[in-house]
mmCIF file of C-alpha atoms in Angstrom:
data_model
loop_
_atom_site.group_PDB
_atom_site.id
_atom_site.type_symbol
_atom_site.label_atom_id
_atom_site.label_comp_id
_atom_site.label_asym_id
_atom_site.label_seq_id
_atom_site.Cartn_x
_atom_site.Cartn_y
_atom_site.Cartn_z
ATOM 1 C CA UNK A 1 -0.953 -1.411 35.660
ATOM 2 C CA UNK A 2 -1.159 -2.534 32.101
ATOM 3 C CA UNK A 3 -1.384 0.187 29.388
ATOM 4 C CA UNK A 4 -4.118 -0.015 26.696
ATOM 5 C CA UNK A 5 -2.546 -0.906 23.443
ATOM 6 C CA UNK A 6 -3.606 0.221 19.985
ATOM 7 C CA UNK A 7 -4.885 -3.270 19.281
ATOM 8 C CA UNK A 8 -7.096 -3.098 22.390
ATOM 9 C CA UNK A 9 -8.520 0.196 21.215
ATOM 10 C CA UNK A 10 -9.084 -1.125 17.681
ATOM 11 C CA UNK A 11 -10.940 -4.077 19.127
ATOM 12 C CA UNK A 12 -13.026 -1.859 21.435
ATOM 13 C CA UNK A 13 -14.066 0.195 18.382
ATOM 14 C CA UNK A 14 -14.964 -2.920 16.409
ATOM 15 C CA UNK A 15 -17.050 -4.256 19.310
ATOM 16 C CA UNK A 16 -18.732 -0.839 19.626
ATOM 17 C CA UNK A 17 -17.611 -0.368 23.236
ATOM 18 C CA UNK A 18 -16.291 3.036 22.378
ATOM 19 C CA UNK A 19 -16.491 5.161 19.331
ATOM 20 C CA UNK A 20 -13.619 5.765 16.959
ATOM 21 C CA UNK A 21 -13.232 9.431 18.192
ATOM 22 C CA UNK A 22 -13.243 8.308 21.849
ATOM 23 C CA UNK A 23 -10.687 5.708 21.115
ATOM 24 C CA UNK A 24 -8.563 8.321 19.279
ATOM 25 C CA UNK A 25 -8.721 10.760 22.275
ATOM 26 C CA UNK A 26 -7.792 7.864 24.682
ATOM 27 C CA UNK A 27 -4.716 7.086 22.599
ATOM 28 C CA UNK A 28 -3.860 10.704 22.380
ATOM 29 C CA UNK A 29 -4.097 11.000 26.169
ATOM 30 C CA UNK A 30 -2.013 7.868 26.742
ATOM 31 C CA UNK A 31 0.743 9.084 24.431
ATOM 32 C CA UNK A 32 0.777 12.581 25.808
ATOM 33 C CA UNK A 33 1.119 11.327 29.351
ATOM 34 C CA UNK A 34 4.040 9.096 28.272
ATOM 35 C CA UNK A 35 5.772 11.945 26.538
ATOM 36 C CA UNK A 36 5.025 10.561 23.073
ATOM 37 C CA UNK A 37 3.372 12.495 20.133
ATOM 38 C CA UNK A 38 -0.154 11.562 19.174
ATOM 39 C CA UNK A 39 -0.744 9.838 15.857
ATOM 40 C CA UNK A 40 -3.341 12.411 14.803
ATOM 41 C CA UNK A 41 -0.641 14.302 12.763
ATOM 42 C CA UNK A 42 0.659 11.229 11.081
ATOM 43 C CA UNK A 43 -0.503 8.113 9.277
ATOM 44 C CA UNK A 44 -0.471 5.307 11.836
ATOM 45 C CA UNK A 45 1.054 2.156 10.385
ATOM 46 C CA UNK A 46 2.296 -0.845 12.473
ATOM 47 C CA UNK A 47 4.686 -3.068 10.711
ATOM 48 C CA UNK A 48 5.716 -5.161 13.644
ATOM 49 C CA UNK A 49 6.071 -5.154 17.429
ATOM 50 C CA UNK A 50 9.309 -6.539 19.000
ATOM 51 C CA UNK A 51 12.021 -8.706 17.786
ATOM 52 C CA UNK A 52 9.860 -11.795 18.168
ATOM 53 C CA UNK A 53 8.099 -11.030 14.898
ATOM 54 C CA UNK A 54 11.356 -10.620 13.117
ATOM 55 C CA UNK A 55 12.508 -13.950 14.450
ATOM 56 C CA UNK A 56 9.373 -15.608 13.191
ATOM 57 C CA UNK A 57 9.628 -13.857 9.822
ATOM 58 C CA UNK A 58 13.196 -15.017 9.510
ATOM 59 C CA UNK A 59 12.178 -18.624 10.285
ATOM 60 C CA UNK A 60 9.465 -18.490 7.651
ATOM 61 C CA UNK A 61 11.885 -17.143 5.003
ATOM 62 C CA UNK A 62 14.558 -19.624 5.739
ATOM 63 C CA UNK A 63 12.099 -22.617 5.913
ATOM 64 C CA UNK A 64 10.232 -21.887 2.665
ATOM 65 C CA UNK A 65 13.406 -20.490 1.007
ATOM 66 C CA UNK A 66 15.256 -23.745 1.734
ATOM 67 C CA UNK A 67 12.278 -25.993 0.797
ATOM 68 C CA UNK A 68 11.902 -24.295 -2.605
ATOM 69 C CA UNK A 69 15.668 -24.490 -3.228
ATOM 70 C CA UNK A 70 15.740 -28.113 -2.326
ATOM 71 C CA UNK A 71 12.777 -28.924 -4.592
ATOM 72 C CA UNK A 72 14.463 -27.138 -7.490
ATOM 73 C CA UNK A 73 17.674 -29.150 -6.882
ATOM 74 C CA UNK A 74 15.786 -32.472 -7.061
ATOM 75 C CA UNK A 75 13.655 -31.302 -10.031
ATOM 76 C CA UNK A 76 15.898 -28.880 -12.052
ATOM 77 C CA UNK A 77 13.535 -28.798 -15.121
ATOM 78 C CA UNK A 78 10.107 -28.582 -13.552
ATOM 79 C CA UNK A 79 9.090 -28.897 -9.994
ATOM 80 C CA UNK A 80 5.824 -31.081 -9.620
ATOM 81 C CA UNK A 81 2.765 -28.970 -8.874
ATOM 82 C CA UNK A 82 2.025 -31.059 -5.786
ATOM 83 C CA UNK A 83 5.158 -29.542 -4.075
ATOM 84 C CA UNK A 84 3.874 -26.043 -4.460
ATOM 85 C CA UNK A 85 0.327 -26.947 -3.168
ATOM 86 C CA UNK A 86 1.984 -28.681 -0.264
ATOM 87 C CA UNK A 87 4.004 -25.427 0.451
ATOM 88 C CA UNK A 88 0.659 -23.443 0.163
ATOM 89 C CA UNK A 89 -0.958 -25.800 2.543
ATOM 90 C CA UNK A 90 1.844 -25.451 5.115
ATOM 91 C CA UNK A 91 1.895 -21.767 4.874
ATOM 92 C CA UNK A 92 -1.843 -21.707 5.720
ATOM 93 C CA UNK A 93 -1.190 -23.907 8.764
ATOM 94 C CA UNK A 94 1.559 -21.586 9.952
ATOM 95 C CA UNK A 95 -0.815 -18.692 9.536
ATOM 96 C CA UNK A 96 -3.257 -20.238 11.939
ATOM 97 C CA UNK A 97 -0.492 -19.901 14.668
ATOM 98 C CA UNK A 98 1.457 -16.750 13.781
ATOM 99 C CA UNK A 99 -1.369 -14.618 12.442
ATOM 100 C CA UNK A 100 -4.663 -15.855 13.917
ATOM 101 C CA UNK A 101 -3.412 -16.870 17.218
ATOM 102 C CA UNK A 102 -0.354 -14.613 17.801
ATOM 103 C CA UNK A 103 -1.644 -11.583 15.632
ATOM 104 C CA UNK A 104 1.794 -11.101 14.229
ATOM 105 C CA UNK A 105 1.894 -8.718 11.199
ATOM 106 C CA UNK A 106 5.479 -9.140 9.882
ATOM 107 C CA UNK A 107 5.455 -13.103 9.681
ATOM 108 C CA UNK A 108 1.961 -12.685 8.036
ATOM 109 C CA UNK A 109 3.453 -10.485 5.500
ATOM 110 C CA UNK A 110 6.226 -12.956 4.891
ATOM 111 C CA UNK A 111 3.527 -15.699 4.415
ATOM 112 C CA UNK A 112 1.681 -13.521 1.921
ATOM 113 C CA UNK A 113 4.742 -13.050 -0.104
ATOM 114 C CA UNK A 114 5.381 -16.659 -0.193
ATOM 115 C CA UNK A 115 1.859 -17.484 -1.055
ATOM 116 C CA UNK A 116 2.114 -15.046 -3.977
ATOM 117 C CA UNK A 117 5.419 -16.700 -5.153
ATOM 118 C CA UNK A 118 4.070 -20.292 -4.971
ATOM 119 C CA UNK A 119 1.014 -19.380 -6.931
ATOM 120 C CA UNK A 120 3.038 -17.897 -9.655
ATOM 121 C CA UNK A 121 5.048 -21.073 -9.977
ATOM 122 C CA UNK A 122 2.033 -23.233 -10.653
ATOM 123 C CA UNK A 123 1.781 -24.682 -14.233
ATOM 124 C CA UNK A 124 -1.498 -22.979 -15.034
ATOM 125 C CA UNK A 125 -2.155 -20.826 -18.150
ATOM 126 C CA UNK A 126 -0.768 -17.205 -17.870
ATOM 127 C CA UNK A 127 -3.389 -14.967 -16.241
ATOM 128 C CA UNK A 128 -5.114 -17.816 -14.585
ATOM 129 C CA UNK A 129 -2.333 -18.569 -12.163
ATOM 130 C CA UNK A 130 -2.308 -14.796 -11.169
ATOM 131 C CA UNK A 131 -6.011 -14.955 -10.765
ATOM 132 C CA UNK A 132 -5.623 -18.143 -8.619
ATOM 133 C CA UNK A 133 -3.177 -16.288 -6.538
ATOM 134 C CA UNK A 134 -5.513 -13.379 -6.071
ATOM 135 C CA UNK A 135 -8.193 -15.848 -4.883
ATOM 136 C CA UNK A 136 -5.718 -17.542 -2.541
ATOM 137 C CA UNK A 137 -4.784 -14.171 -0.903
ATOM 138 C CA UNK A 138 -8.420 -13.218 -0.671
ATOM 139 C CA UNK A 139 -9.104 -16.410 1.254
ATOM 140 C CA UNK A 140 -6.153 -15.638 3.414
ATOM 141 C CA UNK A 141 -7.561 -12.137 4.098
ATOM 142 C CA UNK A 142 -11.086 -13.448 4.856
ATOM 143 C CA UNK A 143 -9.570 -16.025 7.287
ATOM 144 C CA UNK A 144 -7.046 -13.781 9.126
ATOM 145 C CA UNK A 145 -8.175 -10.264 8.275
ATOM 146 C CA UNK A 146 -4.578 -9.184 7.703
ATOM 147 C CA UNK A 147 -4.688 -5.897 5.740
ATOM 148 C CA UNK A 148 -1.500 -6.452 3.741
ATOM 149 C CA UNK A 149 -3.290 -9.362 1.957
ATOM 150 C CA UNK A 150 -5.534 -6.721 0.181
ATOM 151 C CA UNK A 151 -2.474 -5.244 -1.511
ATOM 152 C CA UNK A 152 -1.578 -8.754 -2.823
ATOM 153 C CA UNK A 153 -5.072 -9.415 -4.092
ATOM 154 C CA UNK A 154 -5.106 -6.032 -6.085
ATOM 155 C CA UNK A 155 -1.595 -6.554 -7.368
ATOM 156 C CA UNK A 156 -2.339 -10.158 -8.637
ATOM 157 C CA UNK A 157 -5.488 -9.114 -10.281
ATOM 158 C CA UNK A 158 -3.668 -6.238 -12.018
ATOM 159 C CA UNK A 159 -1.001 -8.611 -13.270
ATOM 160 C CA UNK A 160 -3.664 -11.113 -14.448
ATOM 161 C CA UNK A 161 -5.553 -8.388 -16.286
ATOM 162 C CA UNK A 162 -2.413 -7.060 -17.978
ATOM 163 C CA UNK A 163 -1.474 -10.590 -19.078
ATOM 164 C CA UNK A 164 -4.856 -11.102 -20.583
ATOM 165 C CA UNK A 165 -4.945 -7.670 -22.494
ATOM 166 C CA UNK A 166 -1.327 -7.695 -23.674
ATOM 167 C CA UNK A 167 -1.146 -11.382 -24.378
ATOM 168 C CA UNK A 168 2.237 -11.322 -22.670
ATOM 169 C CA UNK A 169 2.940 -13.799 -19.763
ATOM 170 C CA UNK A 170 5.346 -11.266 -18.310
ATOM 171 C CA UNK A 171 3.918 -7.820 -19.155
ATOM 172 C CA UNK A 172 6.367 -6.015 -16.938
ATOM 173 C CA UNK A 173 9.336 -6.957 -19.015
ATOM 174 C CA UNK A 174 7.920 -4.841 -21.875
ATOM 175 C CA UNK A 175 8.760 -1.590 -20.071
ATOM 176 C CA UNK A 176 6.893 1.233 -18.440
ATOM 177 C CA UNK A 177 5.383 2.455 -21.688
ATOM 178 C CA UNK A 178 3.167 -0.688 -22.068
ATOM 179 C CA UNK A 179 1.919 -0.365 -18.510
ATOM 180 C CA UNK A 180 1.388 3.370 -18.058
ATOM 181 C CA UNK A 181 1.434 5.270 -21.300
ATOM 182 C CA UNK A 182 -2.060 5.846 -22.612
ATOM 183 C CA UNK A 183 -0.555 6.947 -26.003
ATOM 184 C CA UNK A 184 1.599 3.793 -26.443
ATOM 185 C CA UNK A 185 -0.720 1.055 -25.301
ATOM 186 C CA UNK A 186 -4.074 2.539 -24.237
ATOM 187 C CA UNK A 187 -5.774 -0.714 -23.439
ATOM 188 C CA UNK A 188 -3.112 -1.844 -20.954
ATOM 189 C CA UNK A 189 -2.692 1.634 -19.401
ATOM 190 C CA UNK A 190 -6.511 1.828 -18.995
ATOM 191 C CA UNK A 191 -6.397 -1.562 -17.094
ATOM 192 C CA UNK A 192 -3.695 -0.095 -14.792
ATOM 193 C CA UNK A 193 -5.601 3.051 -14.268
ATOM 194 C CA UNK A 194 -8.819 1.285 -13.704
ATOM 195 C CA UNK A 195 -7.346 -1.140 -11.137
ATOM 196 C CA UNK A 196 -5.718 1.838 -9.436
ATOM 197 C CA UNK A 197 -9.054 3.926 -9.384
ATOM 198 C CA UNK A 198 -10.926 0.822 -7.999
ATOM 199 C CA UNK A 199 -8.321 0.268 -5.243
ATOM 200 C CA UNK A 200 -8.560 3.952 -4.499
ATOM 201 C CA UNK A 201 -12.353 3.866 -4.232
ATOM 202 C CA UNK A 202 -12.268 0.968 -1.852
ATOM 203 C CA UNK A 203 -9.548 2.533 0.258
ATOM 204 C CA UNK A 204 -11.546 5.702 0.587
ATOM 205 C CA UNK A 205 -14.648 3.730 1.574
ATOM 206 C CA UNK A 206 -12.592 2.367 4.436
ATOM 207 C CA UNK A 207 -11.024 5.711 5.321
ATOM 208 C CA UNK A 208 -14.368 7.453 5.485
ATOM 209 C CA UNK A 209 -15.667 4.825 7.869
ATOM 210 C CA UNK A 210 -12.623 5.296 10.184
ATOM 211 C CA UNK A 211 -11.555 8.980 10.015
ATOM 212 C CA UNK A 212 -9.726 8.742 13.318
ATOM 213 C CA UNK A 213 -7.689 5.721 12.146
ATOM 214 C CA UNK A 214 -7.915 3.549 15.178
ATOM 215 C CA UNK A 215 -9.417 0.418 13.641
ATOM 216 C CA UNK A 216 -8.381 -2.263 11.105
ATOM 217 C CA UNK A 217 -10.229 -0.346 8.440
ATOM 218 C CA UNK A 218 -7.574 2.268 8.314
ATOM 219 C CA UNK A 219 -4.705 -0.480 7.888
ATOM 220 C CA UNK A 220 -6.814 -1.871 5.035
ATOM 221 C CA UNK A 221 -6.985 1.546 3.343
ATOM 222 C CA UNK A 222 -3.267 2.091 3.822
ATOM 223 C CA UNK A 223 -2.396 -1.060 1.888
ATOM 224 C CA UNK A 224 -4.934 -0.262 -0.903
ATOM 225 C CA UNK A 225 -3.646 3.344 -1.278
ATOM 226 C CA UNK A 226 -0.172 1.792 -1.507
ATOM 227 C CA UNK A 227 -1.429 -0.101 -4.659
ATOM 228 C CA UNK A 228 -3.639 2.702 -5.968
ATOM 229 C CA UNK A 229 -1.025 5.476 -5.833
ATOM 230 C CA UNK A 230 1.523 4.188 -8.258
ATOM 231 C CA UNK A 231 -1.057 2.866 -10.632
ATOM 232 C CA UNK A 232 -3.010 6.139 -10.846
ATOM 233 C CA UNK A 233 -0.059 8.565 -10.569
ATOM 234 C CA UNK A 234 2.304 6.668 -12.873
ATOM 235 C CA UNK A 235 -0.400 6.374 -15.615
ATOM 236 C CA UNK A 236 -1.390 10.029 -15.554
ATOM 237 C CA UNK A 237 2.064 11.480 -15.022
ATOM 238 C CA UNK A 238 4.034 9.151 -17.446
ATOM 239 C CA UNK A 239 1.401 9.800 -20.213
ATOM 240 C CA UNK A 240 1.751 13.579 -20.093
ATOM 241 C CA UNK A 241 5.550 13.431 -19.632
ATOM 242 C CA UNK A 242 5.923 11.350 -22.775
ATOM 243 C CA UNK A 243 4.090 13.971 -24.783
ATOM 244 C CA UNK A 244 7.186 16.154 -24.456
ATOM 245 C CA UNK A 245 7.411 19.934 -25.115
ATOM 246 C CA UNK A 246 6.088 22.890 -23.082
ATOM 247 C CA UNK A 247 2.507 21.735 -23.058
ATOM 248 C CA UNK A 248 3.708 18.405 -21.616
ATOM 249 C CA UNK A 249 5.652 19.979 -18.779
ATOM 250 C CA UNK A 250 2.645 22.317 -17.977
ATOM 251 C CA UNK A 251 0.266 19.306 -17.849
ATOM 252 C CA UNK A 252 2.701 17.282 -15.735
ATOM 253 C CA UNK A 253 2.952 20.272 -13.271
ATOM 254 C CA UNK A 254 -0.886 20.414 -13.005
ATOM 255 C CA UNK A 255 -1.039 16.672 -12.609
ATOM 256 C CA UNK A 256 1.476 16.774 -9.744
ATOM 257 C CA UNK A 257 -0.391 19.719 -8.196
ATOM 258 C CA UNK A 258 -3.734 17.678 -8.360
ATOM 259 C CA UNK A 259 -1.906 14.651 -6.810
ATOM 260 C CA UNK A 260 -0.578 16.888 -3.989
ATOM 261 C CA UNK A 261 -4.070 18.363 -3.336
ATOM 262 C CA UNK A 262 -5.621 14.828 -3.199
ATOM 263 C CA UNK A 263 -2.838 13.484 -0.836
ATOM 264 C CA UNK A 264 -3.349 16.444 1.499
ATOM 265 C CA UNK A 265 -7.181 16.279 1.428
ATOM 266 C CA UNK A 266 -7.242 12.547 2.281
ATOM 267 C CA UNK A 267 -4.155 12.650 4.496
ATOM 268 C CA UNK A 268 -2.320 9.978 2.717
ATOM 269 C CA UNK A 269 1.346 10.667 1.808
ATOM 270 C CA UNK A 270 1.597 7.618 -0.519
ATOM 271 C CA UNK A 271 0.094 9.615 -3.364
ATOM 272 C CA UNK A 272 2.588 12.485 -2.968
ATOM 273 C CA UNK A 273 5.462 9.922 -2.790
ATOM 274 C CA UNK A 274 4.448 8.273 -6.028
ATOM 275 C CA UNK A 275 4.618 11.605 -7.699
ATOM 276 C CA UNK A 276 8.159 12.542 -6.478
ATOM 277 C CA UNK A 277 9.778 10.662 -9.325
ATOM 278 C CA UNK A 278 7.990 12.796 -11.922
ATOM 279 C CA UNK A 279 8.612 15.900 -9.986
ATOM 280 C CA UNK A 280 12.385 15.049 -10.133
ATOM 281 C CA UNK A 281 12.103 14.519 -13.952
ATOM 282 C CA UNK A 282 10.412 17.846 -14.339
ATOM 283 C CA UNK A 283 13.021 19.639 -12.374
ATOM 284 C CA UNK A 284 15.809 17.703 -14.305
ATOM 285 C CA UNK A 285 14.324 18.890 -17.549
ATOM 286 C CA UNK A 286 14.156 22.550 -16.289
ATOM 287 C CA UNK A 287 17.651 22.420 -14.995
ATOM 288 C CA UNK A 288 19.137 20.169 -17.622
ATOM 289 C CA UNK A 289 21.104 23.112 -19.187
ATOM 290 C CA UNK A 290 23.341 23.333 -16.008
ATOM 291 C CA UNK A 291 24.721 19.721 -16.552
ATOM 292 C CA UNK A 292 26.123 18.026 -13.520
ATOM 293 C CA UNK A 293 25.328 21.151 -11.392
ATOM 294 C CA UNK A 294 21.836 20.900 -12.505
ATOM 295 C CA UNK A 295 21.597 17.228 -11.280
ATOM 296 C CA UNK A 296 22.891 18.247 -7.809
ATOM 297 C CA UNK A 297 20.273 21.076 -7.905
ATOM 298 C CA UNK A 298 17.561 18.670 -8.655
ATOM 299 C CA UNK A 299 18.231 16.503 -5.708
ATOM 300 C CA UNK A 300 18.680 19.553 -3.429
ATOM 301 C CA UNK A 301 15.392 21.055 -4.651
ATOM 302 C CA UNK A 302 13.535 17.850 -4.384
ATOM 303 C CA UNK A 303 14.628 17.393 -0.833
ATOM 304 C CA UNK A 304 13.694 20.921 0.113
ATOM 305 C CA UNK A 305 10.286 20.465 -1.273
ATOM 306 C CA UNK A 306 9.733 17.260 0.520
ATOM 307 C CA UNK A 307 10.890 18.825 3.772
ATOM 308 C CA UNK A 308 8.716 21.796 3.343
ATOM 309 C CA UNK A 309 5.609 19.792 2.633
ATOM 310 C CA UNK A 310 6.335 17.428 5.444
ATOM 311 C CA UNK A 311 6.850 20.251 7.960
ATOM 312 C CA UNK A 312 3.751 22.106 6.961
ATOM 313 C CA UNK A 313 1.515 19.101 6.126
ATOM 314 C CA UNK A 314 -1.174 19.702 8.735
ATOM 315 C CA UNK A 315 -1.280 23.502 8.150
ATOM 316 C CA UNK A 316 -1.674 22.967 4.419
ATOM 317 C CA UNK A 317 -4.385 20.409 5.151
ATOM 318 C CA UNK A 318 -6.276 22.883 7.377
ATOM 319 C CA UNK A 319 -6.205 25.543 4.648
ATOM 320 C CA UNK A 320 -7.222 23.066 1.927
ATOM 321 C CA UNK A 321 -10.113 21.497 3.936
ATOM 322 C CA UNK A 322 -11.391 25.022 4.910
ATOM 323 C CA UNK A 323 -11.923 25.637 1.236
ATOM 324 C CA UNK A 324 -13.625 22.214 0.619
ATOM 325 C CA UNK A 325 -16.311 22.570 3.338
ATOM 326 C CA UNK A 326 -18.969 22.535 0.707
ATOM 327 C CA UNK A 327 -18.259 18.963 -0.088
ATOM 328 C CA UNK A 328 -20.604 16.611 1.881
ATOM 329 C CA UNK A 329 -17.966 13.998 2.870
ATOM 330 C CA UNK A 330 -15.249 16.545 4.018
ATOM 331 C CA UNK A 331 -16.219 16.058 7.724
ATOM 332 C CA UNK A 332 -15.525 12.361 7.412
ATOM 333 C CA UNK A 333 -11.892 12.924 6.503
ATOM 334 C CA UNK A 334 -9.230 12.643 9.159
ATOM 335 C CA UNK A 335 -9.376 15.681 11.541
ATOM 336 C CA UNK A 336 -6.703 18.283 11.346
ATOM 337 C CA UNK A 337 -4.555 18.900 14.515
ATOM 338 C CA UNK A 338 -2.021 21.692 14.417
ATOM 339 C CA UNK A 339 0.599 21.770 17.084
ATOM 340 C CA UNK A 340 2.306 24.999 18.128
#
């Protein structure tokens, strides 16, 4: 007898055959009967299934990697734009088979990466080629509904915006201060923060529509949170960290606490992961007087904090959500399941 896969449940929810809650309970029942843990205490994320997807992805990497290398050998100065448009066309043709027909995630992500790369090689004005790449990836998403493409759309729009406001074709080469420090370059940092907040807002719209995380909406939210977390957390934390002094460290601590509470409430660990670097910097500052021993203590304490939060994630969520019941949208967040 064939088991019901997660893709089957997601399709059933989208077709309104079952509700998201019913699908979640079915999946929990299937996993419990097979001896596996249910996904309700985790963030479900499917990168690939089986070695076949790895094999397809490897073929895509070798094919386009070899094609690009060959084109650059024949045209060492400037590869004609027609070659890159040909590669883009071939990538869309391959996507019809590996993504639309075979529904393979990993090869689709490889194609998204190459589409991004090819768009950045086009001889278009800086900012416009990134915008063209965003439009290309949006077309890819609308055609194939592969959630990872949304990350690419947001990232390309962020780069295009930074190119326009900094008048620098490679804004990332100027360092993190240009991108994240509201004190050093407020316009660029506001763009980064704005894109992050926009991605977060769209991700939450997806999450609130799929609290049980059984449909494609949850996967879309995952990739948008992956973009939003570093954009928001880096901008806020880096800005207060660069202030220096006791007030700076206090503000950084409060910022990291707020990030932790948000991550717990929405049940998305990406926000907390983005803040770990600054937590390490804060601990390093506090333990800096101990020299090399302090560096070892920073790593040890950071690991201990991560382990404690990971182990008590659902219990911490339960306590936090119990105090947020007055908010109208709390009931639309992922449910809490505490296992004994």
